[in-house]
XYZ file of C-alpha atoms in Angstrom:
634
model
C -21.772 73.061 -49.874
C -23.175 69.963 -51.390
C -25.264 68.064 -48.823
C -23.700 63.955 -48.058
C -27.103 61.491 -49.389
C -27.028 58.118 -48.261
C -25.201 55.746 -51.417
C -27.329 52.983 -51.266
C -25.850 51.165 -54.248
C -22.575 51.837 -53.097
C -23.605 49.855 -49.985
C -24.853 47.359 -51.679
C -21.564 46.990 -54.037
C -19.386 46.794 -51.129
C -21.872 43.845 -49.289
C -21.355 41.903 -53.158
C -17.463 42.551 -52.975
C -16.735 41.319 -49.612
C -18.977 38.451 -50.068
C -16.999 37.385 -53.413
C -13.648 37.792 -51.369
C -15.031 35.397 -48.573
C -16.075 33.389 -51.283
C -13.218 32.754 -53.267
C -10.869 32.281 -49.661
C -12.664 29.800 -48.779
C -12.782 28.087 -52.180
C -8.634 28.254 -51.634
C -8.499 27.157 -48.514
C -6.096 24.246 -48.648
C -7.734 20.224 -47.720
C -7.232 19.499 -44.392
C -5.541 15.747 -45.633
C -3.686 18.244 -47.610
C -2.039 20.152 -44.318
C -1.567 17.132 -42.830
C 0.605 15.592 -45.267
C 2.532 18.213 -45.419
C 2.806 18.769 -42.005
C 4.292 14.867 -41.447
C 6.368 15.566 -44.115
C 8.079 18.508 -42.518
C 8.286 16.500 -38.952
C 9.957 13.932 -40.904
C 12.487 16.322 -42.732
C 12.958 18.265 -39.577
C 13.613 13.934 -38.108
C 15.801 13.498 -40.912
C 18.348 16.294 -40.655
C 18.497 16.121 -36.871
C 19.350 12.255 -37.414
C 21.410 13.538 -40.225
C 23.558 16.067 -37.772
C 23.790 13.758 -35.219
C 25.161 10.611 -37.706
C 27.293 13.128 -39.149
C 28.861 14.122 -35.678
C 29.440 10.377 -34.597
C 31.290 9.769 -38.352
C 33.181 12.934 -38.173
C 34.886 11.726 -34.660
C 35.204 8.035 -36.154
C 36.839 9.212 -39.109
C 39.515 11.598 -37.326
C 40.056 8.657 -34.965
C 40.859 6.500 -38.993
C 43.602 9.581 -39.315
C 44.807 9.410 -35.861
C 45.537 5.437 -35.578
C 44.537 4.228 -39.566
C 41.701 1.478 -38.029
C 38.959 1.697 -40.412
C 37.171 -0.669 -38.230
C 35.817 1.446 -35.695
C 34.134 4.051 -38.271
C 32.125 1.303 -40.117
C 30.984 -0.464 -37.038
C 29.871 3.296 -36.205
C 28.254 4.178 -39.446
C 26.326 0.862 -38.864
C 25.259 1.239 -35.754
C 24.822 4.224 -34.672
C 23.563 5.508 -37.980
C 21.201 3.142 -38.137
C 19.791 3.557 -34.855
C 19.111 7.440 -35.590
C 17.596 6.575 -38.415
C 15.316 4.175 -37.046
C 12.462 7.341 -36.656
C 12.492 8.056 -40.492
C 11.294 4.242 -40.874
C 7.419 4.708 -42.272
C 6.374 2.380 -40.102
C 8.366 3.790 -36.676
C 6.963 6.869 -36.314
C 4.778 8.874 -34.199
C 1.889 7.073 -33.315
C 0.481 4.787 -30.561
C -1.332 1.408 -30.160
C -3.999 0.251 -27.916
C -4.974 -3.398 -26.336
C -7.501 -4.342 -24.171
C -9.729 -6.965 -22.796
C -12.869 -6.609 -20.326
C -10.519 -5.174 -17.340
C -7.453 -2.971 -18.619
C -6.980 -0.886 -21.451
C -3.396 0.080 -22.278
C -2.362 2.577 -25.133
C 1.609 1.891 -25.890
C 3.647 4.614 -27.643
C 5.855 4.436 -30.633
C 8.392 7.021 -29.070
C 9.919 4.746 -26.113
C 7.857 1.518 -27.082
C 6.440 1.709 -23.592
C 2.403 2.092 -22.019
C 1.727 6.217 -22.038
C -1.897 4.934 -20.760
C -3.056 2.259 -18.389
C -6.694 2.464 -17.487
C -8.395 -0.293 -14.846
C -11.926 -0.633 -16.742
C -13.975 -1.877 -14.146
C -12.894 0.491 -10.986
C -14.089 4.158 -10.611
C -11.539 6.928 -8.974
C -12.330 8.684 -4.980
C -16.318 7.294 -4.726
C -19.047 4.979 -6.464
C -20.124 6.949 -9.863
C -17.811 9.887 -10.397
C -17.398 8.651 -13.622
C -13.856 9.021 -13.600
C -12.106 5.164 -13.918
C -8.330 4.724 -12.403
C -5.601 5.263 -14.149
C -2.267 4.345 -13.305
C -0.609 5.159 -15.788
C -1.740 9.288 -17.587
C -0.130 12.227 -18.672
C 3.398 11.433 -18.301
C 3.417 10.107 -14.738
C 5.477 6.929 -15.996
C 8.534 5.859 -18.124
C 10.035 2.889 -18.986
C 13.771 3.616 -20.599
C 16.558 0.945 -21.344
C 20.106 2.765 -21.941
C 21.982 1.070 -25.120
C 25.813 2.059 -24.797
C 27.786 1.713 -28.182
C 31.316 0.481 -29.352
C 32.442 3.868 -28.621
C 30.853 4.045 -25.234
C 27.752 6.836 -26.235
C 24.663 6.439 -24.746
C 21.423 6.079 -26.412
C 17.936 6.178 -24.610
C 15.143 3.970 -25.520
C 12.729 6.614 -24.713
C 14.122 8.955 -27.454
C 13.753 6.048 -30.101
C 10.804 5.394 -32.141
C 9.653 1.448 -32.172
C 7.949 0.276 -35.008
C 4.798 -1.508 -34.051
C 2.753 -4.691 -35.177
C 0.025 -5.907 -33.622
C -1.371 -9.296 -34.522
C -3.683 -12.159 -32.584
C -3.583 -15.447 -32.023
C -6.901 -16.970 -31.046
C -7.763 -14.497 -28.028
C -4.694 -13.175 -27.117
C -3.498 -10.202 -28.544
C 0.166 -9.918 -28.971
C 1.698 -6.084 -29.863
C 5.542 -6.174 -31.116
C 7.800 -3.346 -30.974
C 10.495 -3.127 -32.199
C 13.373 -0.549 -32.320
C 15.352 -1.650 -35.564
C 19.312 -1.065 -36.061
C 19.123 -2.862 -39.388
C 17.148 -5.585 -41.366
C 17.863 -8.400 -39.051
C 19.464 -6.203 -35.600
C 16.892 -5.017 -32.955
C 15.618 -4.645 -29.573
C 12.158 -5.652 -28.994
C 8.940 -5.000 -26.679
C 6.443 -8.035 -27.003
C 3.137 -6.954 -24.650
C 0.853 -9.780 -24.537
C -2.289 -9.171 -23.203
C -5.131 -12.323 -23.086
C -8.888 -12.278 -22.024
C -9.985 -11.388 -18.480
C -6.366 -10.789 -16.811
C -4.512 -7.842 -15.129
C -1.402 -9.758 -15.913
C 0.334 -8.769 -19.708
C 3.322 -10.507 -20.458
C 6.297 -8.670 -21.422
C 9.132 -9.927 -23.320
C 12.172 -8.277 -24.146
C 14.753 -8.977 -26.210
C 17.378 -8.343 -28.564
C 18.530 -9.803 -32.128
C 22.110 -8.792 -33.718
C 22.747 -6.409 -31.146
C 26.066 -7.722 -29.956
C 27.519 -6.563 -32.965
C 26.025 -3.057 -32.354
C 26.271 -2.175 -28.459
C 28.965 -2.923 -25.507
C 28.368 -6.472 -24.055
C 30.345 -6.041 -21.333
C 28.088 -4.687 -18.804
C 24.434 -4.959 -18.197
C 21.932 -2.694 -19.700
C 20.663 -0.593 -17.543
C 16.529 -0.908 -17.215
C 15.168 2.384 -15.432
C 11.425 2.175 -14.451
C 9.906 5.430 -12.521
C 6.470 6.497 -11.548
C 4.270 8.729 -9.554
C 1.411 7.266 -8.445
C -2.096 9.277 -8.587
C -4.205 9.895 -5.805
C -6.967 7.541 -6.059
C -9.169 7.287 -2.947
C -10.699 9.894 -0.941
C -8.131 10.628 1.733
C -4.625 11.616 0.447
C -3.259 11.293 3.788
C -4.848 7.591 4.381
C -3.916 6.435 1.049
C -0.582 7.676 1.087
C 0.440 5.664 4.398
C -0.473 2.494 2.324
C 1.914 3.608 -0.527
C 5.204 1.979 -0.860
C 7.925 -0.206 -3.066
C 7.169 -4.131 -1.949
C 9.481 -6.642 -3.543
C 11.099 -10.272 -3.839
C 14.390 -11.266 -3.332
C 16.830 -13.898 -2.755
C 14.695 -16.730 -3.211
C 11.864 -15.532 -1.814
C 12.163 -13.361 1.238
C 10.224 -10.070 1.466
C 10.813 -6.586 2.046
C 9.793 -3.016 1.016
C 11.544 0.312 0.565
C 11.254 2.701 3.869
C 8.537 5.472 3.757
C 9.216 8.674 3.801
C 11.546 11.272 2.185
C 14.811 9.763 -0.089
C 14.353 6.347 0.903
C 16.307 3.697 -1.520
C 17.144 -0.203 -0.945
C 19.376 -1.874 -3.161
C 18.696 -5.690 -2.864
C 19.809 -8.514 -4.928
C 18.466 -11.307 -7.457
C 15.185 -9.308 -7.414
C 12.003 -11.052 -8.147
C 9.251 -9.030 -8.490
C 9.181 -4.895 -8.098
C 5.652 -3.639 -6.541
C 4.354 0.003 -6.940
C 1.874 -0.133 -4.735
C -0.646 2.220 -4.059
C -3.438 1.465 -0.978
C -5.544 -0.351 -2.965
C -4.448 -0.671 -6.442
C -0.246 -1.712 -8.172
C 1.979 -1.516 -10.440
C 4.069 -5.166 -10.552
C 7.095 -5.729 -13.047
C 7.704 -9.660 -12.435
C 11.169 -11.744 -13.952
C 11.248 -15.322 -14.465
C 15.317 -14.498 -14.387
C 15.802 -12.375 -11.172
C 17.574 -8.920 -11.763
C 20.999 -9.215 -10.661
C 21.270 -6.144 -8.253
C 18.456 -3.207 -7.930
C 18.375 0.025 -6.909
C 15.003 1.058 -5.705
C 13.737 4.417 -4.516
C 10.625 6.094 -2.949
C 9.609 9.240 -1.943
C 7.044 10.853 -0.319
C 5.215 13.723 -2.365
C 2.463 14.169 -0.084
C 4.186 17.373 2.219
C 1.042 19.240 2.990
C -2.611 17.310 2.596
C -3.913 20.154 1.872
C -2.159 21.115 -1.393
C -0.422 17.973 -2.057
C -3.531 16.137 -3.451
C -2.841 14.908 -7.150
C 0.124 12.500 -6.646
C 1.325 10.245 -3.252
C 4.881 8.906 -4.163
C 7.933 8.786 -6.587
C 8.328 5.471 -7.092
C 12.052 4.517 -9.307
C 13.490 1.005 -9.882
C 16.996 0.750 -12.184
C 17.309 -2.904 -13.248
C 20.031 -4.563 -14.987
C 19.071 -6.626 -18.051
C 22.314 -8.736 -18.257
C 23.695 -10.631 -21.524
C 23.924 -13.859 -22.193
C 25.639 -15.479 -24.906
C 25.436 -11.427 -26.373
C 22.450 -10.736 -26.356
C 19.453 -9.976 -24.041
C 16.399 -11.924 -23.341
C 13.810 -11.816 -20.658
C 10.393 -12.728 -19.776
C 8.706 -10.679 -18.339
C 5.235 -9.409 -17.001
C 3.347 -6.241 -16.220
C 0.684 -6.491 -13.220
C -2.145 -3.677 -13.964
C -4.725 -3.852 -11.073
C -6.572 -3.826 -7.701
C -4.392 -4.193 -4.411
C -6.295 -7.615 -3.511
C -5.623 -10.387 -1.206
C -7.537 -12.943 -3.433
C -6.339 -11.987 -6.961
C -2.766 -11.927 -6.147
C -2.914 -14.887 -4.519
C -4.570 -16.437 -7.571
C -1.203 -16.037 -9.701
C 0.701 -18.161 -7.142
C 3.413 -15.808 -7.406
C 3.913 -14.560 -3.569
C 2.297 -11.327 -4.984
C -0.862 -11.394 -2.161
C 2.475 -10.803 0.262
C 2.687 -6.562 -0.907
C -0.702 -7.093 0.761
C 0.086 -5.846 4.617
C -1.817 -8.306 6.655
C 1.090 -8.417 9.664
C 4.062 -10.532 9.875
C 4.003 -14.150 12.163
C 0.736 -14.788 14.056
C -0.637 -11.724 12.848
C -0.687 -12.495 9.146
C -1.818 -15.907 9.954
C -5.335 -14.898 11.694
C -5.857 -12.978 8.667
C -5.072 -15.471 6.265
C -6.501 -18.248 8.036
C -9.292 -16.866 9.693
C -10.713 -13.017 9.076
C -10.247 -13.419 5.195
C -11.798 -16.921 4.730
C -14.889 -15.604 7.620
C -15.254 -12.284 6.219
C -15.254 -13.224 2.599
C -18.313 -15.981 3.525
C -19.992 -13.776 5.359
C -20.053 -10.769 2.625
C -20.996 -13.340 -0.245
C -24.150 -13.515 1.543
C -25.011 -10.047 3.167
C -24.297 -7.178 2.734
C -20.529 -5.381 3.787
C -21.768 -3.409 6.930
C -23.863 -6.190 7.878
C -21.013 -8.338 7.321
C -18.727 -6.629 9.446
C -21.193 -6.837 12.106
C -22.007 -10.173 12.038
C -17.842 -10.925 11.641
C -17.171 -8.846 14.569
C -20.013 -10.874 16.881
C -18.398 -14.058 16.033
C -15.150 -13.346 16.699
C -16.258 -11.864 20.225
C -18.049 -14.877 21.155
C -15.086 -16.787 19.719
C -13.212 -15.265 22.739
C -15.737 -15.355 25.235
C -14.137 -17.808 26.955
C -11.215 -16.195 27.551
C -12.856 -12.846 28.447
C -14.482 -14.999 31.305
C -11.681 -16.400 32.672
C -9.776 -12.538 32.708
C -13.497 -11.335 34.449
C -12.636 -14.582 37.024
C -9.323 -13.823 37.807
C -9.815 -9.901 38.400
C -12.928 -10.738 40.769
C -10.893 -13.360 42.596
C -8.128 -10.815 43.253
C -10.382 -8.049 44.333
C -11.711 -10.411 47.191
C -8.317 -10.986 48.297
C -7.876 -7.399 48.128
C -8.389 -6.846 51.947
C -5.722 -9.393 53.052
C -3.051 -8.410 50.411
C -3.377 -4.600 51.851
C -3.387 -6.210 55.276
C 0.160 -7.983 54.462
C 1.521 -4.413 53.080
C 0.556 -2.969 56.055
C 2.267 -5.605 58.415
C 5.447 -5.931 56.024
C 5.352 -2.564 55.059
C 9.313 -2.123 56.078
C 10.136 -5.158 54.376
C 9.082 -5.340 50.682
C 11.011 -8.428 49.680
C 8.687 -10.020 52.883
C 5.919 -8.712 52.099
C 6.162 -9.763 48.263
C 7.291 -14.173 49.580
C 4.223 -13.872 51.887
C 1.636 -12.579 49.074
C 2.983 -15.559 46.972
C 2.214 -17.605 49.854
C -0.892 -16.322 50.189
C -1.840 -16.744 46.404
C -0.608 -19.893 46.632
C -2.823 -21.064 49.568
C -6.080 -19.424 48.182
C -5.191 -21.257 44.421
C -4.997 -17.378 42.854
C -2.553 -17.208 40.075
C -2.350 -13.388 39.485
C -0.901 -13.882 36.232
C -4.310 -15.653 35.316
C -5.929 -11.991 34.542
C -2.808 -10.803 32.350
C -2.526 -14.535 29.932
C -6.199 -14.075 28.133
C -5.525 -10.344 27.672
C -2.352 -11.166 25.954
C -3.943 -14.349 23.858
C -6.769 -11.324 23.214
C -4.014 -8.948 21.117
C -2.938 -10.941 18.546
C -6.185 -10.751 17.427
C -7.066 -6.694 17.997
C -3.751 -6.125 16.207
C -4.905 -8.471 12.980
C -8.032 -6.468 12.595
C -5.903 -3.444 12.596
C -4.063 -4.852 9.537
C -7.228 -6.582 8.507
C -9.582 -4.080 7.260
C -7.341 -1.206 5.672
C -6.122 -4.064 3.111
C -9.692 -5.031 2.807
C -9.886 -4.539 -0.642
C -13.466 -5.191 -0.822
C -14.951 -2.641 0.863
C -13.279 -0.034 -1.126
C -16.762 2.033 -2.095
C -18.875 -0.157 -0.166
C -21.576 1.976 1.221
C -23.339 1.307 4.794
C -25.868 3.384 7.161
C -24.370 7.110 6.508
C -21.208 5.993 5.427
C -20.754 6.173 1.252
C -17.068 4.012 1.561
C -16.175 1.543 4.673
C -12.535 1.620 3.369
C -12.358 5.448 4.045
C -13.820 7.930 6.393
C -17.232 8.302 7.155
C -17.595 12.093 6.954
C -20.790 13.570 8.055
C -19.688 17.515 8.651
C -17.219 19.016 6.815
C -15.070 21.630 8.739
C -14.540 25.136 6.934
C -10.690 24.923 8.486
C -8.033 21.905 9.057
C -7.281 20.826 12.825
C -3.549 19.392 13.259
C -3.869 15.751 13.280
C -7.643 15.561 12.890
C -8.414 16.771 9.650
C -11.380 18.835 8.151
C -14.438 16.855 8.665
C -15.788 14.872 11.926
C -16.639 11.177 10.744
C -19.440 9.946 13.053
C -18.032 5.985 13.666
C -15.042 6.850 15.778
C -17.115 9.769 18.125
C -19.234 5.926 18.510
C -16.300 3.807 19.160
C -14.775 6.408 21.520
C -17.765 6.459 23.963
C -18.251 2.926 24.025
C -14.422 2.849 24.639
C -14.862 5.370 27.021
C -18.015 3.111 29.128
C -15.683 0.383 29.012
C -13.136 1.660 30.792
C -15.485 3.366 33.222
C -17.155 -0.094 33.911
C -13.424 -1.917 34.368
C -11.149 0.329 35.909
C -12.526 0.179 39.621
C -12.182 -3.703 39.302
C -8.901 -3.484 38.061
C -7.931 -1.206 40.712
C -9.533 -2.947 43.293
C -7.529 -6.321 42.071
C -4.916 -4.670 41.929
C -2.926 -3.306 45.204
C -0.651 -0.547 44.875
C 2.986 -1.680 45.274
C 5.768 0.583 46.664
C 7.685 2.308 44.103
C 5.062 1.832 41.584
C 3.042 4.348 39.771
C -0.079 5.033 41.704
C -2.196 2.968 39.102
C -5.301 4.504 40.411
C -4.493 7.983 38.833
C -3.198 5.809 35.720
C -6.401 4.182 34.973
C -8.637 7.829 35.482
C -6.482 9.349 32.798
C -6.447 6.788 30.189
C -10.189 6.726 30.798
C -10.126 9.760 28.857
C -7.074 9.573 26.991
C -8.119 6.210 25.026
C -11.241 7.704 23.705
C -9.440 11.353 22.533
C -6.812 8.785 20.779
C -9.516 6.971 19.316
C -11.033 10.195 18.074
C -7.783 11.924 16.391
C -5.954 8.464 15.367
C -9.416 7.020 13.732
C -10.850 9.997 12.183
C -9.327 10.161 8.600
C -9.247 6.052 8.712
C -11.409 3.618 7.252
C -15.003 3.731 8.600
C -14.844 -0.521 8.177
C -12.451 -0.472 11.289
C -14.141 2.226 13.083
C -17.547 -0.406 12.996
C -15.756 -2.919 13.775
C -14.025 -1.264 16.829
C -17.690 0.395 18.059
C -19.092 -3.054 17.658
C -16.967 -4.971 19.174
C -16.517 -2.577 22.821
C -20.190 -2.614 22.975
C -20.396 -6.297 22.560
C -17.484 -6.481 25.141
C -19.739 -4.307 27.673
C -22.406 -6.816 27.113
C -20.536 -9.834 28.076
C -19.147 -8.405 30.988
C -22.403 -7.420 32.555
C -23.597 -10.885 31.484
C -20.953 -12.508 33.411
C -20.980 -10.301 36.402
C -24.644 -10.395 36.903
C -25.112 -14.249 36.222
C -21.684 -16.271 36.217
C -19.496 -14.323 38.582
C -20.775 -13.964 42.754
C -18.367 -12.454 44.961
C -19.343 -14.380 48.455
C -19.054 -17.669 46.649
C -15.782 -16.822 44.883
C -14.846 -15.248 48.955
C -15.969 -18.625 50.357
C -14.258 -20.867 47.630
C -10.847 -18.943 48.549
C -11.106 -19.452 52.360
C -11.946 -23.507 51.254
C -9.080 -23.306 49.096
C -6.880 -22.094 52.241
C -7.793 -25.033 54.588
C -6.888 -27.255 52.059
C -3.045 -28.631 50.728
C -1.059 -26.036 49.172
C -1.022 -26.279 45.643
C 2.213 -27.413 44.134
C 3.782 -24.569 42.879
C 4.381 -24.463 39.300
C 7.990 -23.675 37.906
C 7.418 -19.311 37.448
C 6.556 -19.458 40.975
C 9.228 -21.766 42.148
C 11.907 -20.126 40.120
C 10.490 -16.606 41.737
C 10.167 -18.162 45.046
C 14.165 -18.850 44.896
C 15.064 -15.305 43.862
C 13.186 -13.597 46.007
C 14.542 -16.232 49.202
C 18.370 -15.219 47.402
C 17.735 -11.856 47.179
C 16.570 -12.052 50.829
C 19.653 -13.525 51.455
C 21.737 -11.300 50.036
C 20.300 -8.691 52.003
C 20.853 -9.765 55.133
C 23.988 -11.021 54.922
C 24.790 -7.479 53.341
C 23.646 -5.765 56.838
C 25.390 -7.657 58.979
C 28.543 -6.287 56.872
C-alpha cells in the first residue's frame, strides 16, 4: 500500500480558497443604512396593512349599516375619522421615535407612540446614598402611562397610547416648547404641548383638541387615565414606603390623600392637583380647570421587605377632560422633583401641603418655628451640628415649663405624708376622703393639675418633631459622625438574618436614645410615685412606672431602628439635655424643707379662692355625696 505524505500545497490551496470566500462575503455584505431602510420600510408596510385591516373592518360595518337603513352619512363620517386616525402612524413625521428636553434639573425623553414622557430623570439628585452614581428616575422602563380614550360616532374606542404623535420641537428665547400632535386630518387633532423653561421642576402641559367634534362623541368627557409605580429610591423600602401615598386638592382647596394600604381608591370632586408622592421626591399633574370627578387609587406593592425592593406603590388617577363648546382644552402642568417644604411652597400652589408636617398646632410649629430655626441654623453649620444646636434651643425654649412640672411634682411629694394620712382616716369613705384632699390642696395653694398642664403644653411640640424630620427634605444624604444619611438609618452592623419588626442591621442612635430614655425614667419615676398617692380602684401606678421603665426604651429600639437617624439625634439629644436640667433644678432651684415650710405658711394663711374646675368639682363631689346618703337611708 501506498504510504499517506503530508500535501503541503494542498494545504496551502485550501488556506487561499477559504480566505477568497471570506473575502468576497464580506465585500457583499449589505450597508448597514442599507438594512435599516429596509427594515423601516417593512415596519411601515407591516403599519400600513394593519391600519389597512382595521379601516377596512370599520368601512365594511358602516357600509352594511348604508344597506340596512340607506344613510350614507354615517360611513363617510367613518371613513374620515376613523381612517384617518389609523393612518396617523404611516405619517413620515409620526412615527417611531422619541424627543428629549431638558434644562439644569430634569431631563425628560417623550415618545412618539402615546405622545407621553417614557423617561423622567431628576439631574441633580443621586438614588439610595451620596455617589452611587445612579440619578432618580421617576419615570423608566415602563413604570408610567399617560392614555386619553377617544370614543367615535359609532361609539369604538381608540387609545392614545396606541397612536403615534407627530412631534415638533421649537424655542422661544429659553423655553423650549415640544408639540405633539396626533393628526385625524390636515386641520383635526389632539395635541400634547410640554413646555419646559430654565431652572424649574414645573413643565407646562397643554392639551387640546382642533376639529375633533366632528370626529369623536361630545357627549361625555374623555376619559384621562394616569398610572404609575413608583421606584424605590432611598435606602429603606420599608421607611420610604410609609411616606408613599396619593395627596390631592379639592373643592376649593381642602386636602386629603388616598388611604394606605392594599386597594385603596377615593373618588373626590373638582380636583385640583393629583400628587404621586414618594418620601422624598413627586409626581404632580396640576389643572387651572379642576377635573370634574376623579377616581384615584393606591396600592401597596411592598408585601415582604425583603423581596419587594424595586417598586413601593401603584399609583392610578382617571380624569375627565370635559368639552366645551366641542372641543377640549386644558392647561396643564407636570411637577418633576424633590418632596420639599421650600420648593413647593415657592409655586404658591398649596403643593408644600403633600408635605406631612401634622394637621392644626402641629403643622404650625413646623411651619412657623422648626422649618424657619432649622433652615438658619443648617445655612450656617453643618446638618448634625444643626440638629444639635436646634434641639438645645428648643429645650431651653421649654425650660420654663419643665421647671414649673419639676415644682409641682416636688410640692406634691411633700404633701405626700398627709394625703396617705387622709386615705388612711377616710379610707371607708372615698368620696370623703377625695372633698378633704381638695381641701387640703386648697389650703397648702397645691394645684395638682399644675404637674399635668406643662407636660401637655410639652407634646405638641414632641409630636411636631415626629412629623418634622422624616419630611426634612434636607437631610436626605446628609452625612454626620457614623451615620452616611440623617434621613435614614444609621446602620453600623448588618445582621446575616431579618428580626420581625426590627430589621437586619442595629443602627447605633436609637440603642443611644433608648438608654438616655431609659436614665430618665429611672431618675423620674420615684418622684412621680412619691407625688403621686395610690387611689382605690386605680392601677397600682408603682408597678406601672417599673415596667414602662423598660418598655419605653425596647419601643424606642424596635419603632426607631429602620427610621431616620435625624430623629433618633434629635430624640438622644434632647433626653440627655432633659436629664441635665432636671438635676440642675433639683440640686440648685428646687429644696424640699423650704417648699415643706412654704406649704405649712400657705396653711395658716386665707384659703385661696377656688378657681371654677375646683368649684365645679367641689359641687359634684358634695351631690354625689348627697346622693349617697340619701340613697342609704332608702
Amino acid at each position: 500500500m501506498e504510504e499517506k505524505k503530508f500535501d503541503l500545497n494542498s494545504i496551502i490551496g485550501f488556506v487561499l480558497i477559504f480566505g477568497i470566500l471570506i473575502w468576497i462575503m464580506y465585500q457583499n455584505k449589505p450597508d448597514a443604512k442599507v438594512v435599516a431602510a429596509e427594515k423601516a420600510q417593512k415596519e411601515l408596510l407591516i403599519k400600513q396593512a394593519k391600519a389597512k385591516e382595521l379601516t377596512d373592518k370599520v368601512v365594511a360595518k358602516a357600509t352594511a349599516a348604508v344597506a340596512t337603513t340607506g344613510d350614507s352619512t354615517q360611513l363617510a363620517q367613518l371613513q374620515k375619522t376613523l381612517g384617518n386616525f389609523a393612518y396617523s402612524a404611516t405619517l413620515p413625521s409620526a412615527k417611531e421615535g422619541f424627543t428629549t428636553i431638558e434644562n439644569e434639573l430634569v431631563k425628560l425623553k417623550i415618545a412618539n407612540k402615546g405622545g407621553f414622557i417614557v423617561e423622567a430623570t431628576l439631574k441633580t439628585f443621586e438614588k439610595f446614598k451620596k455617589g452611587s452614581g445612579q440619578l432618580v428616575q421617576l419615570i423608566k422602563d415602563n413604570n408610567a402611562n399617560l392614555n386619553v380614550q377617544l370614543l367615535t360616532g359609532d361609539n369604538r374606542t381608540l387609545n392614545t397610547r396606541d397612536l403615534y404623535f407627530e412631534p415638533t420641537l421649537t424655542k422661544v428665547g429659553a423655553d423650549q416648547i415640544l408639540s405633539m400632535k396626533l393628526k385625524a386630518g390636515a386641520n383635526e387633532f389632539l395635541e400634547y404641548k410640554y413646555i419646559l423653561k430654565p431652572n424649574e421642576y414645573m413643565v407646562g402641559f397643554d392639551v387640546r383638541s382642533q376639529g375633533l367634534n366632528k370626529v369623536l362623541n361630545t357627549a361625555k368627557p374623555l376619559d384621562l387615565e394616569w398610572d404609575l409605580k413608583s421606584y424605590r429610591n432611598e435606602k429603606s423600602v420599608s421607611y420610604e414606603n410609609r411616606y408613599a401615598q396619593i395627596e390631592y386638592e379639592y373643592e376649593d382647596e381642602k386636602f386629603s390623600s388616598v388611604s394606605l394600604g392594599k386597594d385603596k381608591q377615593d373618588t373626590p370632586e373638582n380636583v385640583k392637583f393629583v400628587a404621586f408622592k414618594q418620601h422624598f421626591f413627586t409626581t404632580i399633574l396640576l389643572t387651572e380647570k379642576p377635573f370634574e370627578k376623579t377616581t384615584l387609587s393606591s396600592n401597596d406593592l411592598v408585601l415582604d421587605e425583603k423581596t419587594d425592593t424595586i417598586f413601593t406603590k401603584q399609583f392610578k388617577a382617571n380624569l375627565p377632560l370635559a368639552f366645551t363648546n366641542g372641543e377640549v382644552d386644558y392647561k396643564m402642568s407636570w411637577y418633576f422633583g424633590p418632596s420639599d417644604y421650600k420648593t413647593l411652597k415657592a409655586y404658591d400652589k398649596n403643593l408644600d401641603k403633600i408635605i406631612p408636617l401634622g394637621w392644626g398646632i402641629f403643622g404650625w410649629i413646623n411651619k412657623f418655628i422648626f422649618i424657619p430655626l432649622f433652615g438658619f441654623l443648617s445655612s450656617y453649620i453643618t446638618y448634625g451640628i444643626a440638629i444639635i444646636v436646634f434641639t438645645i434651643l428648643i429645650k431651653i425654649a421649654m425650660s420654663p415649663i419643665t421647671f414649673k412640672s419639676f415644682l409641682s411634682q416636688a410640692k406634691m411629694k411633700v404633701l405626700r405624708p398627709e394625703i396617705t394620712e387622709l386615705g388612711e382616716k377616710y379610707k371607708k369613705d372615698a368620696m370623703k376622703k377625695q372633698q378633704e384632699t381638695m381641701k387640703l390642696y386648697n389650703k397648702a395653694g397645691v394645684n395638682p393639675m399644675a404637674g399635668c398642664i406643662p407636660a401637655l403644653i410639652q407634646l405638641p411640640f414632641m409630636y411636631a418633631s415626629f412629623q418634622f424630620f422624616p419630611s426634612a427634605f434636607e437631610l436626605r444624604q446628609k452625612s454626620f459622625l457614623w451615620a452616611d444619611d440623617l434621613s435614614s438609618f444609621d446602620s453600623v452592623v448588618k445582621l446575616p438574618f431579618h428580626i420581625p419588626l426590627y430589621g437586619d442591621h442595629i443602627s447605633l442612635f436609637p440603642i443611644l436614645a433608648a438608654i438616655a430614655i431609659f436614665f430618665y425614667m429611672k431618675m423620674t419615676s420615684g418622684d412621680q410615685q412619691m407625688a403621686a398617692p395610690q387611689q382605690e380602684g386605680m392601677p397600682d401606678m408603682a408597678k406601672m412606672m417599673k415596667i414602662m421603665i423598660y418598655v419605653s426604651p425596647l419601643m424606642m429600639l424596635f419603632f426607631f431602628n429602620s427610621y431616620g437617624a435625624g430623629l433618633s439625634l434629635y430624640n438622644f439629644i434632647s433626653n440627655l439635655i432633659t436629664i441635665g436640667i432636671m438635676i440642675v433644678i433639683k440640686r440648685y432651684f428646687i429644696d424640699s424643707d423650704k417648699i415643706h415650710a412654704q406649704i405649712q405658711e400657705n396653711k395658716l394663711k386665707e384659703p385661696k379662692k377656688q378657681g371654677k374646675f375646683q368649684q365645679k368639682l367641689q359641687e359634684v363631689m358634695q351631690q354625689a355625696e348627697a346622693q349617697k346618703a340619701q340613697q342609704k337611708k332608702k
